[in-house]
Coordinates of C-alpha atoms and ligand atoms in Angstrom, one line a residue:
M103 CA -119.1 -7.9 15.3
L104 CA -120.0 -4.8 13.4
N105 CA -122.1 -4.6 10.3
R106 CA -119.1 -3.7 8.1
V107 CA -119.4 -4.4 4.5
K108 CA -116.8 -6.6 2.9
S109 CA -116.1 -4.4 -0.1
W110 CA -112.4 -4.6 0.7
K111 CA -111.3 -4.6 -2.9
K112 CA -112.3 -1.0 -3.1
I113 CA -110.3 0.1 -0.1
K114 CA -106.8 1.2 -0.7
P115 CA -104.5 1.1 2.3
Y116 CA -103.7 4.6 3.7
S117 CA -100.5 6.0 2.1
P118 CA -98.5 7.8 4.8
G119 CA -95.6 10.1 4.0
K120 CA -92.4 8.3 3.6
P121 CA -90.7 7.8 6.9
I122 CA -87.3 9.4 7.5
W123 CA -85.4 6.1 8.1
E124 CA -86.7 4.6 4.9
L125 CA -85.5 7.4 2.7
Q126 CA -82.1 7.5 4.5
E127 CA -81.7 3.7 4.0
E128 CA -82.8 3.8 0.3
L129 CA -80.5 6.7 -0.7
G130 CA -77.8 6.6 1.9
L131 CA -78.6 10.2 2.8
E132 CA -77.1 11.7 5.9
K133 CA -79.7 14.4 6.4
V134 CA -83.4 14.0 5.7
V135 CA -86.1 16.6 6.5
K136 CA -89.7 15.4 6.7
L137 CA -92.3 18.0 5.8
A138 CA -94.9 15.5 4.8
S139 CA -97.3 14.7 7.7
N140 CA -98.0 18.1 9.3
E141 CA -96.3 17.1 12.6
N142 CA -95.1 19.7 15.1
P143 CA -91.5 20.4 14.2
L144 CA -90.7 21.8 17.7
G145 CA -91.3 18.3 19.1
P146 CA -93.8 17.1 21.8
S147 CA -95.0 19.2 24.7
P148 CA -92.3 18.9 27.3
K149 CA -94.9 18.7 30.0
G150 CA -96.5 15.8 28.1
V151 CA -93.2 14.0 28.0
A152 CA -92.6 14.5 31.7
A153 CA -96.1 13.1 32.5
I154 CA -95.2 9.9 30.7
S155 CA -92.2 9.1 32.9
E156 CA -94.4 9.3 36.0
R157 CA -96.7 6.6 34.6
L158 CA -94.1 4.0 33.5
A159 CA -94.0 2.1 36.8
E160 CA -97.8 1.4 36.5
L161 CA -97.7 -0.1 33.0
N162 CA -98.8 -3.4 34.4
R163 CA -102.2 -1.9 34.9
Y164 CA -104.9 -1.5 32.3
P165 CA -105.6 2.1 31.3
D166 CA -108.7 4.0 32.5
A167 CA -111.4 2.9 30.1
D168 CA -113.3 6.1 30.7
T169 CA -110.2 8.3 30.2
A170 CA -111.7 10.4 33.1
A171 CA -108.7 12.6 33.9
L172 CA -108.1 13.5 30.2
K173 CA -111.8 14.1 29.6
E174 CA -111.9 16.4 32.6
A175 CA -109.0 18.4 31.2
I176 CA -110.6 18.6 27.7
S177 CA -114.0 19.5 29.1
G178 CA -112.5 22.2 31.4
K179 CA -110.5 23.7 28.5
L180 CA -113.5 23.8 26.1
D181 CA -116.1 24.5 28.7
V182 CA -118.4 21.5 27.9
S183 CA -119.5 18.7 30.1
K184 CA -117.5 15.4 30.4
Q185 CA -120.5 13.6 28.9
Q186 CA -120.0 15.6 25.7
V187 CA -116.4 14.3 25.2
I188 CA -115.1 11.0 23.7
V189 CA -111.4 10.2 23.6
T190 CA -110.0 7.9 20.9
N191 CA -106.9 6.3 19.5
G192 CA -106.1 9.2 17.3
A193 CA -108.8 11.2 15.5
D194 CA -108.5 8.5 12.8
E195 CA -110.2 6.0 15.2
L196 CA -112.9 8.5 15.9
I197 CA -113.7 8.8 12.1
T198 CA -113.9 5.0 11.9
L199 CA -116.2 4.9 15.0
I200 CA -118.5 7.6 13.6
S201 CA -118.7 5.7 10.3
E202 CA -119.5 2.5 12.2
A203 CA -122.1 4.2 14.4
F204 CA -123.9 6.2 11.7
L205 CA -123.4 4.6 8.3
D206 CA -125.1 1.6 6.6
E207 CA -124.7 0.1 3.2
G208 CA -126.1 2.5 0.6
D209 CA -125.8 5.6 2.7
E210 CA -124.0 8.7 1.5
I211 CA -121.5 11.0 3.0
V212 CA -120.8 14.5 1.6
V213 CA -117.2 15.8 1.5
P214 CA -116.0 19.1 0.2
S215 CA -113.0 17.8 -1.8
P216 CA -110.1 17.3 -1.9
S217 CA -109.9 16.6 1.8
F218 CA -108.7 14.1 4.4
S219 CA -108.8 10.5 3.0
E220 CA -109.9 8.9 6.2
Y221 CA -113.5 10.1 5.6
D222 CA -113.6 8.0 2.5
F223 CA -112.0 5.1 4.3
G224 CA -114.8 5.1 6.9
A225 CA -117.5 5.2 4.2
D226 CA -115.9 2.4 2.1
L227 CA -115.6 0.3 5.2
M228 CA -119.4 0.5 5.7
G229 CA -120.4 0.2 2.1
A230 CA -121.5 3.9 2.0
T231 CA -120.9 6.2 -1.0
V232 CA -118.8 9.3 -0.9
V233 CA -120.3 12.4 -2.6
P234 CA -117.5 14.8 -3.2
V235 CA -118.2 18.5 -3.6
P236 CA -115.5 20.4 -5.5
F237 CA -114.1 23.6 -4.1
D238 CA -114.5 26.9 -5.8
E239 CA -111.7 28.9 -7.3
G240 CA -108.8 29.2 -4.8
F241 CA -110.1 26.1 -3.0
Q242 CA -112.8 28.1 -1.2
F243 CA -115.9 26.3 0.3
N244 CA -119.2 26.8 -1.5
V245 CA -122.0 26.4 1.0
Q246 CA -124.7 26.3 -1.6
K247 CA -123.1 23.5 -3.5
I248 CA -122.5 21.5 -0.3
V249 CA -126.2 21.9 0.7
D250 CA -127.3 20.9 -2.8
A251 CA -125.2 17.7 -2.6
I252 CA -127.3 16.4 0.4
T253 CA -129.9 13.8 -0.5
D254 CA -132.3 11.5 1.4
K255 CA -129.4 9.1 1.8
T256 CA -127.0 11.5 3.3
K257 CA -126.0 10.6 6.9
L258 CA -122.7 12.5 7.4
L259 CA -121.3 15.8 6.2
Y260 CA -117.6 16.4 6.8
I261 CA -116.2 19.9 7.1
C262 CA -112.5 20.0 7.5
S263 CA -111.5 23.6 8.5
P264 CA -108.7 24.5 8.0
N265 CA -108.9 21.9 5.3
N266 CA -106.2 19.4 4.7
P267 CA -104.6 19.6 2.1
T268 CA -105.6 23.1 0.9
G269 CA -105.2 25.1 4.1
T270 CA -108.4 27.1 3.4
Y271 CA -111.2 27.4 5.9
L272 CA -114.9 27.9 6.3
A273 CA -115.8 31.3 7.8
K274 CA -118.0 31.3 10.9
A275 CA -121.0 32.9 9.2
D276 CA -120.8 30.3 6.4
L277 CA -120.7 27.4 8.9
E278 CA -123.7 28.9 10.6
T279 CA -125.6 29.1 7.3
L280 CA -124.7 25.6 6.5
L281 CA -125.7 24.2 9.9
N282 CA -129.1 25.9 9.6
A283 CA -129.6 24.5 6.1
V284 CA -128.6 20.9 6.8
P285 CA -131.5 18.5 7.7
E286 CA -131.6 17.3 11.3
R287 CA -130.9 13.7 10.4
V288 CA -127.5 14.6 8.9
L289 CA -124.6 14.7 11.4
V290 CA -122.0 17.4 10.5
V291 CA -118.5 16.3 11.5
F292 CA -116.3 19.4 11.9
D293 CA -112.7 18.3 11.7
G294 CA -110.6 20.9 13.6
A295 CA -107.3 19.0 13.5
Y296 CA -105.6 22.3 12.7
S297 CA -107.9 24.7 14.6
H298 CA -105.1 26.1 16.8
Y299 CA -103.2 27.4 13.8
A300 CA -106.1 29.4 12.3
T301 CA -105.7 33.1 12.8
A302 CA -108.4 34.6 10.7
E303 CA -110.9 36.9 12.6
D304 CA -113.8 35.1 11.1
Y305 CA -112.6 31.6 11.8
T306 CA -114.5 29.3 14.2
D307 CA -113.3 26.0 15.7
G308 CA -117.0 24.9 15.8
I309 CA -117.2 24.4 19.6
E310 CA -119.6 27.3 20.0
F311 CA -122.1 25.4 17.7
V312 CA -121.9 22.3 19.8
K313 CA -122.8 24.5 22.8
T314 CA -125.8 26.0 21.0
G315 CA -127.1 22.5 20.4
K316 CA -126.4 22.2 16.6
N317 CA -126.2 18.7 15.1
V318 CA -122.4 18.9 14.9
L319 CA -119.5 16.9 16.3
V320 CA -116.2 18.6 16.6
L321 CA -113.1 16.4 16.2
Q322 CA -109.6 17.4 17.4
T323 CA -106.3 15.6 17.7
F324 CA -103.2 15.6 19.9
S325 CA -101.1 14.7 16.8
K326 CA -100.6 18.2 15.4
I327 CA -100.0 21.3 17.6
Y328 CA -99.5 19.2 20.8
G329 CA -96.8 17.2 19.0
L330 CA -98.0 13.7 20.2
A331 CA -98.6 12.0 16.8
G332 CA -96.7 8.9 18.0
L333 CA -99.0 8.3 20.9
R334 CA -102.3 8.3 19.0
V335 CA -104.9 10.5 20.9
G336 CA -107.8 12.4 19.4
F337 CA -111.2 13.4 20.7
G338 CA -114.7 14.4 19.8
V339 CA -117.1 17.0 21.3
A340 CA -120.8 16.8 20.6
S341 CA -124.2 16.5 22.4
E342 CA -124.4 13.8 25.0
G343 CA -126.7 11.8 22.7
I344 CA -124.3 11.7 19.8
I345 CA -121.4 10.7 22.1
Q346 CA -123.5 7.9 23.7
T347 CA -124.2 6.5 20.2
I348 CA -120.5 6.5 19.3
L349 CA -119.5 5.0 22.7
K350 CA -121.5 1.9 21.8
V351 CA -118.9 0.9 19.1
K352 CA -115.8 1.8 21.0
E353 CA -113.3 -0.8 22.4
P354 CA -112.9 -0.3 26.2
F355 CA -109.1 0.3 26.3
N356 CA -108.6 2.2 23.1
V357 CA -106.3 4.9 24.5
N358 CA -103.2 3.6 26.4
S359 CA -102.2 5.0 29.8
I360 CA -99.1 7.0 28.7
A361 CA -101.1 8.6 25.9
Q362 CA -103.8 9.6 28.3
A363 CA -101.3 11.1 30.8
A364 CA -99.3 12.9 28.1
A365 CA -102.3 14.4 26.4
K366 CA -103.7 15.7 29.7
A367 CA -100.5 17.5 30.4
A368 CA -100.1 18.7 26.8
I369 CA -103.6 20.3 26.6
L370 CA -102.7 22.5 29.6
D371 CA -99.2 23.3 28.3
E372 CA -99.9 26.8 26.9
D373 CA -96.3 27.7 26.5
H374 CA -95.7 24.9 24.1
V375 CA -98.9 25.7 22.2
N376 CA -98.0 29.4 21.9
A377 CA -94.4 28.7 20.9
S378 CA -95.7 26.3 18.2
K379 CA -98.2 28.9 16.8
E380 CA -95.5 31.6 16.7
A381 CA -92.9 29.3 15.0
N382 CA -95.6 28.3 12.5
A383 CA -96.6 31.9 11.7
S384 CA -93.0 33.0 11.1
G385 CA -92.2 29.9 9.1
A386 CA -95.2 30.6 6.9
K387 CA -94.0 34.1 6.2
E388 CA -90.6 32.9 5.3
L389 CA -91.9 30.3 2.9
Y390 CA -94.4 32.7 1.3
Q391 CA -91.7 35.2 0.6
A392 CA -89.3 32.6 -0.9
F393 CA -92.1 31.1 -3.0
S394 CA -93.0 34.6 -4.4
E395 CA -89.3 35.2 -5.1
L396 CA -89.2 32.0 -7.1
G397 CA -92.4 33.0 -9.0
L398 CA -94.4 30.0 -7.5
N399 CA -98.1 30.1 -6.7
Y400 CA -99.3 28.9 -3.3
V401 CA -102.5 28.8 -1.4
E402 CA -102.5 31.0 1.6
T403 CA -102.8 28.8 4.6
M404 CA -104.7 28.9 8.0
S405 CA -102.8 25.8 9.0
N406 CA -99.3 24.3 9.4
F407 CA -98.8 23.3 5.8
I408 CA -98.8 25.1 2.4
L409 CA -100.2 23.8 -0.9
L410 CA -97.6 24.8 -3.4
Q411 CA -98.1 24.8 -7.2
L412 CA -95.1 23.4 -9.1
G413 CA -96.8 23.0 -12.5
S414 CA -96.6 20.1 -14.9
D415 CA -93.2 19.1 -13.7
A416 CA -94.4 18.7 -10.1
E417 CA -94.0 14.9 -9.9
K418 CA -90.4 15.1 -11.2
L419 CA -89.6 17.9 -8.8
Y420 CA -91.1 16.0 -6.0
N421 CA -88.9 13.0 -6.7
E422 CA -85.8 15.3 -7.1
L423 CA -86.6 16.8 -3.7
L424 CA -86.8 13.3 -2.3
A425 CA -83.4 12.5 -3.7
K426 CA -82.0 15.5 -1.9
G427 CA -83.5 14.3 1.4
V428 CA -86.6 16.5 1.5
I429 CA -89.9 14.6 2.0
V430 CA -93.1 16.6 1.0
R431 CA -96.4 15.2 -0.1
Y432 CA -97.2 14.9 -3.8
G433 CA -100.6 16.2 -4.7
K434 CA -101.7 13.4 -7.1
I435 CA -103.4 11.5 -4.3
W436 CA -105.8 14.5 -4.0
G437 CA -106.2 14.9 -7.8
L438 CA -103.8 17.8 -7.7
P439 CA -101.0 16.6 -9.9
E440 CA -99.5 20.1 -10.2
Y441 CA -99.1 20.6 -6.5
V442 CA -97.2 19.5 -3.4
R443 CA -98.2 20.0 0.2
V444 CA -95.3 21.2 2.4
T445 CA -95.5 21.1 6.2
I446 CA -94.1 24.3 7.7
G447 CA -90.9 23.2 9.6
T448 CA -88.4 24.8 11.9
K449 CA -86.3 27.7 10.5
E450 CA -83.5 25.3 9.7
E451 CA -85.8 22.7 8.0
N452 CA -87.5 25.4 5.9
K453 CA -84.0 26.6 4.8
F454 CA -82.9 23.1 3.9
F455 CA -86.1 22.6 1.9
L456 CA -85.8 26.0 0.1
N457 CA -82.2 25.4 -0.8
A458 CA -83.2 22.0 -2.3
L459 CA -86.2 23.5 -4.1
K460 CA -84.0 26.2 -5.7
E461 CA -81.6 23.5 -6.9
V462 CA -84.3 21.3 -8.4
L463 CA -86.0 24.3 -10.1
N464 CA -82.7 25.2 -11.9
Ligands
PLP529 C1 -103.9 14.5 11.1 C2 -105.3 14.6 10.9 C3 -106.3 14.0 11.7 C4 -106.1 13.1 12.8 O1 -104.9 12.6 13.1 P1 -104.7 11.5 14.2 O2 -103.3 11.4 14.2 O3 -105.4 10.2 13.9 O4 -105.3 12.0 15.5 C5 -107.6 14.3 11.5 N1 -108.0 15.1 10.5 C6 -107.1 15.7 9.7 C7 -107.6 16.6 8.7 C8 -105.8 15.5 9.8 O5 -104.9 16.1 9.0

């Protein structure tokens, strides 16, 4: 098969947020609110769900290996050609495929850090080295430091914007500066998993730079705003040449047929996307206000989660929140032991979380 390096000992299995059922079973809790995986609290796109039922009678057939209908919807939405799109089993699979296609043992990837752990996983899998670039004050990107981290061995540069777990973003002008400074042999992977939530005037989702022929691949997912995390669909947009290279390592039937149908309907479901954006914006406002009243520092977010500073007691508070049925993400995995990352929930979920937070802080 692929030229993966067997440095398995280094690789730690991905640690997902605790599932709701597990916590319920462990503690005998009646109500559990999960604000740990940045899922859409409003649920899946109703149009996506409807599209699934139409497909059920054909589950005896293999899915379309080319994902043609979904690709057409994506390319229509983003105004790129179908040949510039690849559809994958979640964006996670795309990160693995990019790693397999572009990395060899001894290569380097540059990652403004802390960020999404799957980039490191892909590098570890191939025996490549991760070169982290720390953020500036307030978790802001520093373009010069990122450029300076590039060496002759660098093959990939990841830019997650808005960044998970900080919620900060790279302004359009800074991305342009960066793309102009990066050598041609380095592929820039722009992770726009949370693009739809970003409201800043100077934000870019990166697609415009694919269109102007920059050496960039934009990755997006159906797991966040479209509310289809359980189905596993993501996609990449880049030049035809880059997409062709990645297609070489893709399994033919990587995206199942109901996932293809649901994703196609969801990307066209503007009502669901708009309702999700609005609920997120008002949820963020509520949480900001409550955090300020509690005297807590937080990082202003362009996404659907907030990085919240709880201080030296953060781990204890995280565990006490769990005991009260609130699952958030503890920041230690990102080297942020004083922080938790909280997904913005529904009005009711946010209230439940804030009540629990007030209790554990007392
Ligand atoms: C959630 C997430 C993804 C991809 O998720 P999939 O469910 O695999 O599509 C990619 N990047 C970031 C930063 C994420 O948070």
